[in-house]
């Protein structure tokens, strides 16, 4: 599990959001964003994030904390993204993931 999580972190830090989606999210993943349903499948999540990812010209992602208990993983990142229009967006987010068979079956994202 630790190797999978370390790869997930590295890919996230590299800004490989869409590749992460395809590699680590179960086809029927449930994704929440601050308590609201964001996506109910990997494809829906991929499609929603595709436009956003294309608008980002620079990703700077720093891991703040990592906690693994069984199949539950909590990752907190500081994000700094520069858009194609040079707008900078900075935020911190916690990802609470439930893993099964090397895939994320549920992820709750919470702004912190």
Short mmCIF file of C-alpha atoms in Angstrom, two decimals:
data_model
loop_
_atom_site.label_atom_id
_atom_site.label_comp_id
_atom_site.label_asym_id
_atom_site.label_seq_id
_atom_site.Cartn_x
_atom_site.Cartn_y
_atom_site.Cartn_z
CA UNK A 1 0.00 0.00 0.00
CA UNK A 2 2.80 2.43 0.88
CA UNK A 3 4.36 2.07 -2.58
CA UNK A 4 1.01 2.85 -4.25
CA UNK A 5 0.51 5.91 -2.06
CA UNK A 6 4.03 7.18 -2.68
CA UNK A 7 3.44 6.87 -6.44
CA UNK A 8 0.08 8.64 -6.09
CA UNK A 9 1.81 11.49 -4.22
CA UNK A 10 4.60 11.76 -6.82
CA UNK A 11 2.13 11.85 -9.68
CA UNK A 12 0.01 14.49 -7.91
CA UNK A 13 3.10 16.62 -7.26
CA UNK A 14 4.00 16.33 -10.95
CA UNK A 15 0.54 17.63 -11.90
CA UNK A 16 -0.48 14.36 -13.55
CA UNK A 17 -4.09 14.70 -12.46
CA UNK A 18 -5.69 12.96 -15.44
CA UNK A 19 -3.16 10.14 -15.42
CA UNK A 20 -3.86 9.65 -11.69
CA UNK A 21 -7.52 9.42 -12.44
CA UNK A 22 -7.01 6.61 -14.95
CA UNK A 23 -4.37 4.75 -12.92
CA UNK A 24 -5.70 4.82 -9.37
CA UNK A 25 -9.43 5.53 -9.39
CA UNK A 26 -11.87 2.65 -9.63
CA UNK A 27 -14.24 2.87 -12.58
CA UNK A 28 -17.15 3.31 -10.11
CA UNK A 29 -15.40 5.63 -7.65
CA UNK A 30 -17.53 8.01 -5.59
CA UNK A 31 -15.90 11.42 -5.20
CA UNK A 32 -17.01 14.15 -2.82
CA UNK A 33 -15.83 17.76 -2.76
CA UNK A 34 -16.51 19.49 0.57
CA UNK A 35 -19.48 17.22 1.22
CA UNK A 36 -21.02 17.51 -2.25
CA UNK A 37 -20.92 14.76 -4.86
CA UNK A 38 -18.28 15.69 -7.45
CA UNK A 39 -18.34 12.51 -9.54
CA UNK A 40 -19.85 9.04 -9.46
CA UNK A 41 -17.33 7.38 -11.80
CA UNK A 42 -13.72 7.70 -12.89
CA UNK A 43 -14.83 8.87 -16.34
CA UNK A 44 -17.08 11.61 -14.92
CA UNK A 45 -14.21 12.83 -12.72
CA UNK A 46 -11.76 12.71 -15.64
CA UNK A 47 -14.11 14.69 -17.87
CA UNK A 48 -14.76 17.34 -15.20
CA UNK A 49 -11.05 17.79 -14.45
CA UNK A 50 -9.88 17.79 -18.07
CA UNK A 51 -10.77 21.43 -18.75
CA UNK A 52 -9.29 22.60 -15.46
CA UNK A 53 -6.02 20.75 -16.03
CA UNK A 54 -5.66 22.23 -19.51
CA UNK A 55 -6.02 25.73 -18.05
CA UNK A 56 -3.09 25.23 -15.63
CA UNK A 57 0.37 26.03 -16.94
CA UNK A 58 2.27 25.39 -13.69
CA UNK A 59 1.59 23.03 -10.78
CA UNK A 60 3.35 23.36 -7.43
CA UNK A 61 2.10 20.69 -5.03
CA UNK A 62 3.61 20.12 -1.59
CA UNK A 63 2.71 17.18 0.66
CA UNK A 64 1.80 18.39 4.16
CA UNK A 65 0.82 15.08 5.76
CA UNK A 66 0.29 11.40 4.99
CA UNK A 67 -1.63 8.99 7.22
CA UNK A 68 -2.38 5.37 6.30
CA UNK A 69 -4.62 3.18 8.49
CA UNK A 70 -5.56 -0.09 6.82
CA UNK A 71 -7.28 0.81 3.56
CA UNK A 72 -7.99 4.44 4.56
CA UNK A 73 -5.48 7.05 3.45
CA UNK A 74 -5.48 10.74 4.40
CA UNK A 75 -3.26 13.02 2.33
CA UNK A 76 -3.03 16.78 2.79
CA UNK A 77 -1.42 18.95 0.14
CA UNK A 78 -0.67 22.64 -0.34
CA UNK A 79 -1.52 23.52 -3.92
CA UNK A 80 -0.28 26.49 -5.92
CA UNK A 81 -1.40 26.56 -9.52
CA UNK A 82 -0.73 29.15 -12.16
CA UNK A 83 -3.31 29.38 -14.89
CA UNK A 84 -2.68 30.05 -18.56
CA UNK A 85 -3.78 33.64 -17.84
CA UNK A 86 -1.06 33.87 -15.11
CA UNK A 87 -3.65 33.86 -12.30
CA UNK A 88 -2.27 32.13 -9.21
CA UNK A 89 -4.60 29.97 -7.11
CA UNK A 90 -3.33 28.70 -3.74
CA UNK A 91 -5.19 26.36 -1.39
CA UNK A 92 -4.77 23.43 0.99
CA UNK A 93 -6.81 20.28 0.62
CA UNK A 94 -7.19 16.97 2.43
CA UNK A 95 -7.95 13.82 0.44
CA UNK A 96 -9.56 11.02 2.47
CA UNK A 97 -9.39 7.91 0.33
CA UNK A 98 -10.81 4.42 0.69
CA UNK A 99 -8.75 1.87 -1.26
CA UNK A 100 -9.74 -1.62 -2.45
CA UNK A 101 -7.78 -3.88 -4.83
CA UNK A 102 -5.16 -1.14 -5.46
CA UNK A 103 -7.82 1.38 -6.57
CA UNK A 104 -9.57 4.27 -4.85
CA UNK A 105 -13.24 3.43 -4.49
CA UNK A 106 -14.18 6.57 -2.53
CA UNK A 107 -12.49 9.92 -2.08
CA UNK A 108 -13.59 12.83 0.04
CA UNK A 109 -11.81 16.10 -0.69
CA UNK A 110 -12.03 18.76 2.02
CA UNK A 111 -10.66 22.30 1.84
CA UNK A 112 -8.63 23.10 4.96
#
